[in-house]
Amino acid sequence: AQSVTQLDSQVPVFEEAPVELRCNYSSSVSVYLFWYVQYPNQGLQLLLKYLSGSTLVKGINGFEAEFNKSQTSFHLRKPSVHISDTAEYFCAVSEHTGGFKTIFGAGTRLFVKA
Amino acid sequence: DGGITQSPKYLFRKEGQNVTLSCEQNLNHDAMYWYRQDPGQGLRLIYYSQIVNDFQKGDIAEGYSVSREKKESFPLTVTSAQKNPTAFYLCASSIGQFSYEQYFGPGTRLTVT
């Protein structure tokens, strides 16, 4: 069965510093991978997705993620964060077996300090 | 603008009362979902629907019910049988099979006292 682990529950970082939010998954079949962002008291918004092809995926707001099949990871990175990036970030996995279930990680709260 | 609307934003109910949360989408998506979000637990799937008049239980369906009479609408009823109903509820939709990215509504925060 698929599962998703976000290795850090909270990540504090100073403004303009780089950040990496880590995500590992477990699955016996091929997967689609997603990162979503949630601002306080709002719904989730898609940041980026990996479906196939290039393992380096670029998303909105300057974020990118790299799919590493051998390490079953899909870490999210940004070279320079802004105060406005303070939010909760969710990694999600959907298996290639059809159906409709997407499994979400527990979330990582990114806190950008001035 | 296409999107998903959820109403109301905040909802307060007394224990023992059923309450229905609204979810409407104008994206022409076939699939719709209901998730429950609690602090530190991510999103847990309550119910999902692939087509009109069909829906399936998710991981935590007990104490909840849904209907899908129209493509655009997927209301969720939180019944009095739900032991701990206070939570943030998110509705989402996707184009269809294989669960490509999901589009989320703004959520409804339900407080039951």
JSON list of C-alpha atoms in Angstrom, two decimals:
[
{"chain": "A", "resi": 1, "resn": "ALA", "atom": "CA", "xyz": [0.00, 0.00, 0.00]},
{"chain": "A", "resi": 2, "resn": "GLN", "atom": "CA", "xyz": [1.19, 3.48, -0.73]},
{"chain": "A", "resi": 3, "resn": "SER", "atom": "CA", "xyz": [2.25, 5.86, 2.01]},
{"chain": "A", "resi": 4, "resn": "VAL", "atom": "CA", "xyz": [3.82, 9.29, 2.22]},
{"chain": "A", "resi": 5, "resn": "THR", "atom": "CA", "xyz": [6.24, 10.57, 4.85]},
{"chain": "A", "resi": 6, "resn": "GLN", "atom": "CA", "xyz": [7.13, 14.20, 5.22]},
{"chain": "A", "resi": 7, "resn": "LEU", "atom": "CA", "xyz": [10.24, 14.12, 7.31]},
{"chain": "A", "resi": 8, "resn": "ASP", "atom": "CA", "xyz": [9.92, 17.53, 8.95]},
{"chain": "A", "resi": 9, "resn": "SER", "atom": "CA", "xyz": [6.78, 18.80, 10.65]},
{"chain": "A", "resi": 10, "resn": "GLN", "atom": "CA", "xyz": [8.16, 22.36, 10.89]},
{"chain": "A", "resi": 11, "resn": "VAL", "atom": "CA", "xyz": [10.92, 24.16, 9.04]},
{"chain": "A", "resi": 12, "resn": "PRO", "atom": "CA", "xyz": [11.97, 27.64, 10.21]},
{"chain": "A", "resi": 13, "resn": "VAL", "atom": "CA", "xyz": [14.15, 29.58, 7.80]},
{"chain": "A", "resi": 14, "resn": "PHE", "atom": "CA", "xyz": [15.32, 33.16, 7.35]},
{"chain": "A", "resi": 15, "resn": "GLU", "atom": "CA", "xyz": [14.09, 35.24, 4.44]},
{"chain": "A", "resi": 16, "resn": "GLU", "atom": "CA", "xyz": [16.19, 34.89, 1.27]},
{"chain": "A", "resi": 17, "resn": "ALA", "atom": "CA", "xyz": [17.73, 31.62, 2.49]},
{"chain": "A", "resi": 18, "resn": "PRO", "atom": "CA", "xyz": [17.30, 28.37, 0.52]},
{"chain": "A", "resi": 19, "resn": "VAL", "atom": "CA", "xyz": [14.90, 25.71, 1.75]},
{"chain": "A", "resi": 20, "resn": "GLU", "atom": "CA", "xyz": [14.27, 22.02, 1.16]},
{"chain": "A", "resi": 21, "resn": "LEU", "atom": "CA", "xyz": [11.13, 20.22, 2.32]},
{"chain": "A", "resi": 22, "resn": "ARG", "atom": "CA", "xyz": [11.58, 16.49, 2.29]},
{"chain": "A", "resi": 23, "resn": "CYS", "atom": "CA", "xyz": [9.11, 13.87, 1.11]},
{"chain": "A", "resi": 24, "resn": "ASN", "atom": "CA", "xyz": [9.53, 10.10, 0.85]},
{"chain": "A", "resi": 25, "resn": "TYR", "atom": "CA", "xyz": [6.93, 7.69, -0.41]},
{"chain": "A", "resi": 26, "resn": "SER", "atom": "CA", "xyz": [6.32, 3.98, -0.46]},
{"chain": "A", "resi": 27, "resn": "SER", "atom": "CA", "xyz": [4.64, 2.21, -3.36]},
{"chain": "A", "resi": 28, "resn": "SER", "atom": "CA", "xyz": [4.97, -1.04, -5.27]},
{"chain": "A", "resi": 29, "resn": "VAL", "atom": "CA", "xyz": [3.87, 0.52, -8.58]},
{"chain": "A", "resi": 30, "resn": "SER", "atom": "CA", "xyz": [4.58, 3.65, -10.57]},
{"chain": "A", "resi": 31, "resn": "VAL", "atom": "CA", "xyz": [3.25, 6.85, -9.07]},
{"chain": "A", "resi": 32, "resn": "TYR", "atom": "CA", "xyz": [2.26, 10.39, -9.76]},
{"chain": "A", "resi": 33, "resn": "LEU", "atom": "CA", "xyz": [3.65, 12.91, -7.27]},
{"chain": "A", "resi": 34, "resn": "PHE", "atom": "CA", "xyz": [2.38, 16.30, -6.18]},
{"chain": "A", "resi": 35, "resn": "TRP", "atom": "CA", "xyz": [3.21, 19.18, -3.88]},
{"chain": "A", "resi": 36, "resn": "TYR", "atom": "CA", "xyz": [0.41, 21.41, -2.62]},
{"chain": "A", "resi": 37, "resn": "VAL", "atom": "CA", "xyz": [0.53, 24.60, -0.54]},
{"chain": "A", "resi": 38, "resn": "GLN", "atom": "CA", "xyz": [-2.05, 25.68, 2.01]},
{"chain": "A", "resi": 39, "resn": "TYR", "atom": "CA", "xyz": [-2.24, 29.19, 3.44]},
{"chain": "A", "resi": 40, "resn": "PRO", "atom": "CA", "xyz": [-4.04, 29.63, 6.80]},
{"chain": "A", "resi": 41, "resn": "ASN", "atom": "CA", "xyz": [-7.75, 28.81, 6.70]},
{"chain": "A", "resi": 42, "resn": "GLN", "atom": "CA", "xyz": [-7.70, 28.17, 2.96]},
{"chain": "A", "resi": 43, "resn": "GLY", "atom": "CA", "xyz": [-7.87, 25.20, 0.64]},
{"chain": "A", "resi": 44, "resn": "LEU", "atom": "CA", "xyz": [-4.87, 23.55, -0.99]},
{"chain": "A", "resi": 45, "resn": "GLN", "atom": "CA", "xyz": [-3.30, 24.88, -4.18]},
{"chain": "A", "resi": 46, "resn": "LEU", "atom": "CA", "xyz": [-1.15, 22.83, -6.53]},
{"chain": "A", "resi": 47, "resn": "LEU", "atom": "CA", "xyz": [2.52, 23.91, -6.56]},
{"chain": "A", "resi": 48, "resn": "LEU", "atom": "CA", "xyz": [3.84, 21.31, -8.99]},
{"chain": "A", "resi": 49, "resn": "LYS", "atom": "CA", "xyz": [3.41, 17.75, -10.18]},
{"chain": "A", "resi": 50, "resn": "TYR", "atom": "CA", "xyz": [5.42, 14.88, -11.58]},
{"chain": "A", "resi": 51, "resn": "LEU", "atom": "CA", "xyz": [3.59, 12.61, -13.99]},
{"chain": "A", "resi": 52, "resn": "SER", "atom": "CA", "xyz": [6.40, 11.40, -16.27]},
{"chain": "A", "resi": 53, "resn": "GLY", "atom": "CA", "xyz": [9.45, 12.62, -18.18]},
{"chain": "A", "resi": 54, "resn": "SER", "atom": "CA", "xyz": [12.06, 14.92, -16.69]},
{"chain": "A", "resi": 55, "resn": "THR", "atom": "CA", "xyz": [12.68, 14.22, -13.03]},
{"chain": "A", "resi": 56, "resn": "LEU", "atom": "CA", "xyz": [13.22, 17.90, -12.25]},
{"chain": "A", "resi": 57, "resn": "VAL", "atom": "CA", "xyz": [9.88, 19.64, -12.09]},
{"chain": "A", "resi": 58, "resn": "LYS", "atom": "CA", "xyz": [9.38, 23.38, -11.87]},
{"chain": "A", "resi": 59, "resn": "GLY", "atom": "CA", "xyz": [6.29, 24.87, -10.29]},
{"chain": "A", "resi": 60, "resn": "ILE", "atom": "CA", "xyz": [4.75, 28.15, -9.33]},
{"chain": "A", "resi": 61, "resn": "ASN", "atom": "CA", "xyz": [6.29, 30.76, -7.02]},
{"chain": "A", "resi": 62, "resn": "GLY", "atom": "CA", "xyz": [9.86, 29.65, -7.84]},
{"chain": "A", "resi": 63, "resn": "PHE", "atom": "CA", "xyz": [9.55, 26.18, -6.33]},
{"chain": "A", "resi": 64, "resn": "GLU", "atom": "CA", "xyz": [10.98, 23.03, -7.89]},
{"chain": "A", "resi": 65, "resn": "ALA", "atom": "CA", "xyz": [11.12, 19.36, -6.95]},
{"chain": "A", "resi": 66, "resn": "GLU", "atom": "CA", "xyz": [13.18, 16.39, -8.04]},
{"chain": "A", "resi": 67, "resn": "PHE", "atom": "CA", "xyz": [11.81, 12.88, -8.41]},
{"chain": "A", "resi": 68, "resn": "ASN", "atom": "CA", "xyz": [14.32, 10.25, -7.31]},
{"chain": "A", "resi": 69, "resn": "LYS", "atom": "CA", "xyz": [12.96, 6.81, -8.08]},
{"chain": "A", "resi": 70, "resn": "SER", "atom": "CA", "xyz": [15.78, 4.86, -6.44]},
{"chain": "A", "resi": 71, "resn": "GLN", "atom": "CA", "xyz": [15.37, 6.77, -3.19]},
{"chain": "A", "resi": 72, "resn": "THR", "atom": "CA", "xyz": [11.58, 7.06, -3.55]},
{"chain": "A", "resi": 73, "resn": "SER", "atom": "CA", "xyz": [11.80, 10.74, -2.77]},
{"chain": "A", "resi": 74, "resn": "PHE", "atom": "CA", "xyz": [10.28, 13.93, -4.11]},
{"chain": "A", "resi": 75, "resn": "HIS", "atom": "CA", "xyz": [11.89, 16.80, -2.20]},
{"chain": "A", "resi": 76, "resn": "LEU", "atom": "CA", "xyz": [10.70, 20.37, -2.69]},
{"chain": "A", "resi": 77, "resn": "ARG", "atom": "CA", "xyz": [13.22, 23.20, -2.97]},
{"chain": "A", "resi": 78, "resn": "LYS", "atom": "CA", "xyz": [13.36, 26.94, -3.36]},
{"chain": "A", "resi": 79, "resn": "PRO", "atom": "CA", "xyz": [16.66, 28.84, -3.67]},
{"chain": "A", "resi": 80, "resn": "SER", "atom": "CA", "xyz": [15.48, 31.98, -1.87]},
{"chain": "A", "resi": 81, "resn": "VAL", "atom": "CA", "xyz": [12.32, 32.16, 0.23]},
{"chain": "A", "resi": 82, "resn": "HIS", "atom": "CA", "xyz": [10.10, 35.13, 0.98]},
{"chain": "A", "resi": 83, "resn": "ILE", "atom": "CA", "xyz": [7.96, 35.95, 3.98]},
{"chain": "A", "resi": 84, "resn": "SER", "atom": "CA", "xyz": [4.94, 35.20, 1.79]},
{"chain": "A", "resi": 85, "resn": "ASP", "atom": "CA", "xyz": [6.06, 31.57, 1.45]},
{"chain": "A", "resi": 86, "resn": "THR", "atom": "CA", "xyz": [5.05, 30.96, 5.06]},
{"chain": "A", "resi": 87, "resn": "ALA", "atom": "CA", "xyz": [2.43, 28.22, 4.75]},
{"chain": "A", "resi": 88, "resn": "GLU", "atom": "CA", "xyz": [1.88, 24.50, 5.12]},
{"chain": "A", "resi": 89, "resn": "TYR", "atom": "CA", "xyz": [3.13, 22.25, 2.34]},
{"chain": "A", "resi": 90, "resn": "PHE", "atom": "CA", "xyz": [1.74, 18.82, 1.53]},
{"chain": "A", "resi": 91, "resn": "CYS", "atom": "CA", "xyz": [3.33, 16.07, -0.51]},
{"chain": "A", "resi": 92, "resn": "ALA", "atom": "CA", "xyz": [0.88, 13.69, -2.19]},
{"chain": "A", "resi": 93, "resn": "VAL", "atom": "CA", "xyz": [1.12, 10.40, -4.09]},
{"chain": "A", "resi": 94, "resn": "SER", "atom": "CA", "xyz": [-1.27, 8.75, -6.50]},
{"chain": "A", "resi": 95, "resn": "GLU", "atom": "CA", "xyz": [-0.63, 5.26, -7.87]},
{"chain": "A", "resi": 96, "resn": "HIS", "atom": "CA", "xyz": [-0.80, 4.31, -11.54]},
{"chain": "A", "resi": 97, "resn": "THR", "atom": "CA", "xyz": [-3.32, 1.58, -10.84]},
{"chain": "A", "resi": 98, "resn": "GLY", "atom": "CA", "xyz": [-6.29, 3.77, -11.59]},
{"chain": "A", "resi": 99, "resn": "GLY", "atom": "CA", "xyz": [-8.91, 4.61, -9.07]},
{"chain": "A", "resi": 100, "resn": "PHE", "atom": "CA", "xyz": [-9.17, 7.86, -7.28]},
{"chain": "A", "resi": 101, "resn": "LYS", "atom": "CA", "xyz": [-7.23, 7.73, -4.08]},
{"chain": "A", "resi": 102, "resn": "THR", "atom": "CA", "xyz": [-4.45, 10.18, -3.49]},
{"chain": "A", "resi": 103, "resn": "ILE", "atom": "CA", "xyz": [-2.50, 9.83, -0.25]},
{"chain": "A", "resi": 104, "resn": "PHE", "atom": "CA", "xyz": [-1.35, 13.02, 1.43]},
{"chain": "A", "resi": 105, "resn": "GLY", "atom": "CA", "xyz": [1.55, 13.45, 3.81]},
{"chain": "A", "resi": 106, "resn": "ALA", "atom": "CA", "xyz": [1.01, 15.01, 7.23]},
{"chain": "A", "resi": 107, "resn": "GLY", "atom": "CA", "xyz": [2.33, 18.36, 6.04]},
{"chain": "A", "resi": 108, "resn": "THR", "atom": "CA", "xyz": [5.37, 20.55, 6.71]},
{"chain": "A", "resi": 109, "resn": "ARG", "atom": "CA", "xyz": [4.87, 24.00, 8.16]},
{"chain": "A", "resi": 110, "resn": "LEU", "atom": "CA", "xyz": [7.35, 26.43, 6.60]},
{"chain": "A", "resi": 111, "resn": "PHE", "atom": "CA", "xyz": [7.93, 29.52, 8.69]},
{"chain": "A", "resi": 112, "resn": "VAL", "atom": "CA", "xyz": [9.97, 32.28, 7.04]},
{"chain": "A", "resi": 113, "resn": "LYS", "atom": "CA", "xyz": [11.52, 34.76, 9.44]},
{"chain": "A", "resi": 114, "resn": "ALA", "atom": "CA", "xyz": [12.63, 38.31, 8.61]},
{"chain": "B", "resi": 1, "resn": "ASP", "atom": "CA", "xyz": [-13.99, 32.04, -13.17]},
{"chain": "B", "resi": 2, "resn": "GLY", "atom": "CA", "xyz": [-14.09, 28.29, -12.72]},
{"chain": "B", "resi": 3, "resn": "GLY", "atom": "CA", "xyz": [-13.61, 26.85, -9.30]},
{"chain": "B", "resi": 4, "resn": "ILE", "atom": "CA", "xyz": [-15.01, 25.15, -6.24]},
{"chain": "B", "resi": 5, "resn": "THR", "atom": "CA", "xyz": [-17.16, 26.86, -3.67]},
{"chain": "B", "resi": 6, "resn": "GLN", "atom": "CA", "xyz": [-17.84, 25.65, -0.17]},
{"chain": "B", "resi": 7, "resn": "SER", "atom": "CA", "xyz": [-20.34, 27.17, 2.18]},
{"chain": "B", "resi": 8, "resn": "PRO", "atom": "CA", "xyz": [-20.43, 28.29, 4.83]},
{"chain": "B", "resi": 9, "resn": "LYS", "atom": "CA", "xyz": [-16.86, 29.19, 5.78]},
{"chain": "B", "resi": 10, "resn": "TYR", "atom": "CA", "xyz": [-17.56, 28.68, 9.49]},
{"chain": "B", "resi": 11, "resn": "LEU", "atom": "CA", "xyz": [-20.31, 26.51, 10.95]},
{"chain": "B", "resi": 12, "resn": "PHE", "atom": "CA", "xyz": [-21.32, 25.98, 14.55]},
{"chain": "B", "resi": 13, "resn": "ARG", "atom": "CA", "xyz": [-23.63, 23.21, 15.73]},
{"chain": "B", "resi": 14, "resn": "LYS", "atom": "CA", "xyz": [-24.78, 21.63, 18.93]},
{"chain": "B", "resi": 15, "resn": "GLU", "atom": "CA", "xyz": [-23.86, 18.05, 19.64]},
{"chain": "B", "resi": 16, "resn": "GLY", "atom": "CA", "xyz": [-26.49, 15.62, 18.40]},
{"chain": "B", "resi": 17, "resn": "GLN", "atom": "CA", "xyz": [-27.49, 17.67, 15.36]},
{"chain": "B", "resi": 18, "resn": "ASN", "atom": "CA", "xyz": [-26.86, 16.65, 11.77]},
{"chain": "B", "resi": 19, "resn": "VAL", "atom": "CA", "xyz": [-25.26, 19.29, 9.57]},
{"chain": "B", "resi": 20, "resn": "THR", "atom": "CA", "xyz": [-24.78, 19.49, 5.80]},
{"chain": "B", "resi": 21, "resn": "LEU", "atom": "CA", "xyz": [-21.75, 21.11, 4.17]},
{"chain": "B", "resi": 22, "resn": "SER", "atom": "CA", "xyz": [-22.15, 22.40, 0.65]},
{"chain": "B", "resi": 23, "resn": "CYS", "atom": "CA", "xyz": [-19.69, 21.86, -2.22]},
{"chain": "B", "resi": 24, "resn": "GLU", "atom": "CA", "xyz": [-20.27, 23.11, -5.77]},
{"chain": "B", "resi": 25, "resn": "GLN", "atom": "CA", "xyz": [-17.90, 23.07, -8.76]},
{"chain": "B", "resi": 26, "resn": "ASN", "atom": "CA", "xyz": [-18.17, 24.59, -12.22]},
{"chain": "B", "resi": 27, "resn": "LEU", "atom": "CA", "xyz": [-15.03, 22.97, -13.63]},
{"chain": "B", "resi": 28, "resn": "ASN", "atom": "CA", "xyz": [-16.99, 20.19, -15.35]},
{"chain": "B", "resi": 29, "resn": "HIS", "atom": "CA", "xyz": [-14.98, 17.64, -13.39]},
{"chain": "B", "resi": 30, "resn": "ASP", "atom": "CA", "xyz": [-16.26, 14.10, -13.07]},
{"chain": "B", "resi": 31, "resn": "ALA", "atom": "CA", "xyz": [-14.61, 13.24, -9.75]},
{"chain": "B", "resi": 32, "resn": "MET", "atom": "CA", "xyz": [-15.26, 14.90, -6.41]},
{"chain": "B", "resi": 33, "resn": "TYR", "atom": "CA", "xyz": [-13.87, 14.27, -2.95]},
{"chain": "B", "resi": 34, "resn": "TRP", "atom": "CA", "xyz": [-14.39, 15.16, 0.70]},
{"chain": "B", "resi": 35, "resn": "TYR", "atom": "CA", "xyz": [-11.44, 15.34, 3.09]},
{"chain": "B", "resi": 36, "resn": "ARG", "atom": "CA", "xyz": [-11.17, 16.00, 6.77]},
{"chain": "B", "resi": 37, "resn": "GLN", "atom": "CA", "xyz": [-8.15, 17.92, 8.05]},
{"chain": "B", "resi": 38, "resn": "ASP", "atom": "CA", "xyz": [-6.98, 17.83, 11.66]},
{"chain": "B", "resi": 39, "resn": "PRO", "atom": "CA", "xyz": [-3.77, 19.46, 12.93]},
{"chain": "B", "resi": 40, "resn": "GLY", "atom": "CA", "xyz": [-0.71, 17.32, 12.27]},
{"chain": "B", "resi": 41, "resn": "GLN", "atom": "CA", "xyz": [-2.64, 14.61, 10.42]},
{"chain": "B", "resi": 42, "resn": "GLY", "atom": "CA", "xyz": [-2.75, 15.85, 6.88]},
{"chain": "B", "resi": 43, "resn": "LEU", "atom": "CA", "xyz": [-5.86, 15.13, 4.84]},
{"chain": "B", "resi": 44, "resn": "ARG", "atom": "CA", "xyz": [-7.98, 12.04, 5.33]},
{"chain": "B", "resi": 45, "resn": "LEU", "atom": "CA", "xyz": [-10.45, 10.91, 2.68]},
{"chain": "B", "resi": 46, "resn": "ILE", "atom": "CA", "xyz": [-14.08, 10.69, 3.79]},
{"chain": "B", "resi": 47, "resn": "TYR", "atom": "CA", "xyz": [-15.96, 9.95, 0.55]},
{"chain": "B", "resi": 48, "resn": "TYR", "atom": "CA", "xyz": [-15.34, 10.25, -3.16]},
{"chain": "B", "resi": 49, "resn": "SER", "atom": "CA", "xyz": [-17.47, 10.14, -6.27]},
{"chain": "B", "resi": 50, "resn": "GLN", "atom": "CA", "xyz": [-16.41, 9.28, -9.80]},
{"chain": "B", "resi": 51, "resn": "ILE", "atom": "CA", "xyz": [-19.71, 9.97, -11.57]},
{"chain": "B", "resi": 52, "resn": "VAL", "atom": "CA", "xyz": [-23.19, 11.17, -10.83]},
{"chain": "B", "resi": 53, "resn": "ASN", "atom": "CA", "xyz": [-25.27, 8.87, -8.62]},
{"chain": "B", "resi": 54, "resn": "ASP", "atom": "CA", "xyz": [-22.21, 6.91, -7.54]},
{"chain": "B", "resi": 55, "resn": "PHE", "atom": "CA", "xyz": [-19.91, 7.38, -4.56]},
{"chain": "B", "resi": 56, "resn": "GLN", "atom": "CA", "xyz": [-17.48, 5.32, -2.51]},
{"chain": "B", "resi": 57, "resn": "LYS", "atom": "CA", "xyz": [-16.39, 5.34, 1.12]},
{"chain": "B", "resi": 58, "resn": "GLY", "atom": "CA", "xyz": [-12.95, 6.63, 1.90]},
{"chain": "B", "resi": 59, "resn": "ASP", "atom": "CA", "xyz": [-10.82, 5.86, 4.94]},
{"chain": "B", "resi": 60, "resn": "ILE", "atom": "CA", "xyz": [-12.99, 7.56, 7.57]},
{"chain": "B", "resi": 61, "resn": "ALA", "atom": "CA", "xyz": [-16.58, 7.38, 6.28]},
{"chain": "B", "resi": 62, "resn": "GLU", "atom": "CA", "xyz": [-18.24, 6.40, 9.56]},
{"chain": "B", "resi": 63, "resn": "GLY", "atom": "CA", "xyz": [-20.62, 9.09, 10.77]},
{"chain": "B", "resi": 64, "resn": "TYR", "atom": "CA", "xyz": [-20.76, 10.83, 7.38]},
{"chain": "B", "resi": 65, "resn": "SER", "atom": "CA", "xyz": [-23.03, 10.60, 4.34]},
{"chain": "B", "resi": 66, "resn": "VAL", "atom": "CA", "xyz": [-22.97, 12.11, 0.84]},
{"chain": "B", "resi": 67, "resn": "SER", "atom": "CA", "xyz": [-25.05, 12.37, -2.30]},
{"chain": "B", "resi": 68, "resn": "ARG", "atom": "CA", "xyz": [-24.16, 13.08, -5.93]},
{"chain": "B", "resi": 69, "resn": "GLU", "atom": "CA", "xyz": [-27.38, 13.88, -7.74]},
{"chain": "B", "resi": 70, "resn": "LYS", "atom": "CA", "xyz": [-25.77, 16.47, -10.02]},
{"chain": "B", "resi": 71, "resn": "LYS", "atom": "CA", "xyz": [-22.30, 16.62, -11.53]},
{"chain": "B", "resi": 72, "resn": "GLU", "atom": "CA", "xyz": [-21.67, 20.03, -9.99]},
{"chain": "B", "resi": 73, "resn": "SER", "atom": "CA", "xyz": [-22.70, 19.25, -6.43]},
{"chain": "B", "resi": 74, "resn": "PHE", "atom": "CA", "xyz": [-21.39, 16.89, -3.73]},
{"chain": "B", "resi": 75, "resn": "PRO", "atom": "CA", "xyz": [-22.84, 17.79, -0.30]},
{"chain": "B", "resi": 76, "resn": "LEU", "atom": "CA", "xyz": [-21.52, 16.16, 2.85]},
{"chain": "B", "resi": 77, "resn": "THR", "atom": "CA", "xyz": [-23.71, 15.48, 5.89]},
{"chain": "B", "resi": 78, "resn": "VAL", "atom": "CA", "xyz": [-22.02, 15.12, 9.24]},
{"chain": "B", "resi": 79, "resn": "THR", "atom": "CA", "xyz": [-24.37, 13.02, 11.34]},
{"chain": "B", "resi": 80, "resn": "SER", "atom": "CA", "xyz": [-24.75, 12.78, 15.08]},
{"chain": "B", "resi": 81, "resn": "ALA", "atom": "CA", "xyz": [-23.02, 9.39, 14.85]},
{"chain": "B", "resi": 82, "resn": "GLN", "atom": "CA", "xyz": [-19.69, 11.07, 14.10]},
{"chain": "B", "resi": 83, "resn": "LYS", "atom": "CA", "xyz": [-17.85, 10.95, 17.43]},
{"chain": "B", "resi": 84, "resn": "ASN", "atom": "CA", "xyz": [-15.51, 13.89, 16.89]},
{"chain": "B", "resi": 85, "resn": "PRO", "atom": "CA", "xyz": [-16.93, 16.12, 14.16]},
{"chain": "B", "resi": 86, "resn": "THR", "atom": "CA", "xyz": [-15.05, 19.34, 14.93]},
{"chain": "B", "resi": 87, "resn": "ALA", "atom": "CA", "xyz": [-12.56, 19.76, 12.08]},
{"chain": "B", "resi": 88, "resn": "PHE", "atom": "CA", "xyz": [-11.72, 21.59, 8.86]},
{"chain": "B", "resi": 89, "resn": "TYR", "atom": "CA", "xyz": [-13.50, 20.01, 5.89]},
{"chain": "B", "resi": 90, "resn": "LEU", "atom": "CA", "xyz": [-12.17, 20.32, 2.34]},
{"chain": "B", "resi": 91, "resn": "CYS", "atom": "CA", "xyz": [-13.95, 19.50, -0.87]},
{"chain": "B", "resi": 92, "resn": "ALA", "atom": "CA", "xyz": [-11.98, 18.82, -4.04]},
{"chain": "B", "resi": 93, "resn": "SER", "atom": "CA", "xyz": [-12.50, 17.77, -7.63]},
{"chain": "B", "resi": 94, "resn": "SER", "atom": "CA", "xyz": [-10.44, 16.33, -10.46]},
{"chain": "B", "resi": 95, "resn": "ILE", "atom": "CA", "xyz": [-10.89, 15.75, -14.17]},
{"chain": "B", "resi": 96, "resn": "GLY", "atom": "CA", "xyz": [-11.44, 12.06, -13.72]},
{"chain": "B", "resi": 97, "resn": "GLN", "atom": "CA", "xyz": [-9.63, 8.78, -13.69]},
{"chain": "B", "resi": 98, "resn": "PHE", "atom": "CA", "xyz": [-6.06, 8.44, -12.36]},
{"chain": "B", "resi": 99, "resn": "SER", "atom": "CA", "xyz": [-6.59, 11.31, -10.05]},
{"chain": "B", "resi": 100, "resn": "TYR", "atom": "CA", "xyz": [-4.56, 13.97, -11.75]},
{"chain": "B", "resi": 101, "resn": "GLU", "atom": "CA", "xyz": [-4.18, 17.07, -9.65]},
{"chain": "B", "resi": 102, "resn": "GLN", "atom": "CA", "xyz": [-7.09, 17.94, -7.45]},
{"chain": "B", "resi": 103, "resn": "TYR", "atom": "CA", "xyz": [-8.64, 21.37, -7.19]},
{"chain": "B", "resi": 104, "resn": "PHE", "atom": "CA", "xyz": [-9.70, 22.38, -3.70]},
{"chain": "B", "resi": 105, "resn": "GLY", "atom": "CA", "xyz": [-12.38, 24.59, -2.30]},
{"chain": "B", "resi": 106, "resn": "PRO", "atom": "CA", "xyz": [-11.66, 27.10, 0.50]},
{"chain": "B", "resi": 107, "resn": "GLY", "atom": "CA", "xyz": [-12.90, 24.73, 3.21]},
{"chain": "B", "resi": 108, "resn": "THR", "atom": "CA", "xyz": [-15.52, 24.80, 5.95]},
{"chain": "B", "resi": 109, "resn": "ARG", "atom": "CA", "xyz": [-14.50, 24.90, 9.61]},
{"chain": "B", "resi": 110, "resn": "LEU", "atom": "CA", "xyz": [-17.09, 23.01, 11.64]},
{"chain": "B", "resi": 111, "resn": "THR", "atom": "CA", "xyz": [-17.26, 23.40, 15.40]},
{"chain": "B", "resi": 112, "resn": "VAL", "atom": "CA", "xyz": [-19.57, 21.17, 17.39]},
{"chain": "B", "resi": 113, "resn": "THR", "atom": "CA", "xyz": [-20.13, 21.90, 21.07]}
]
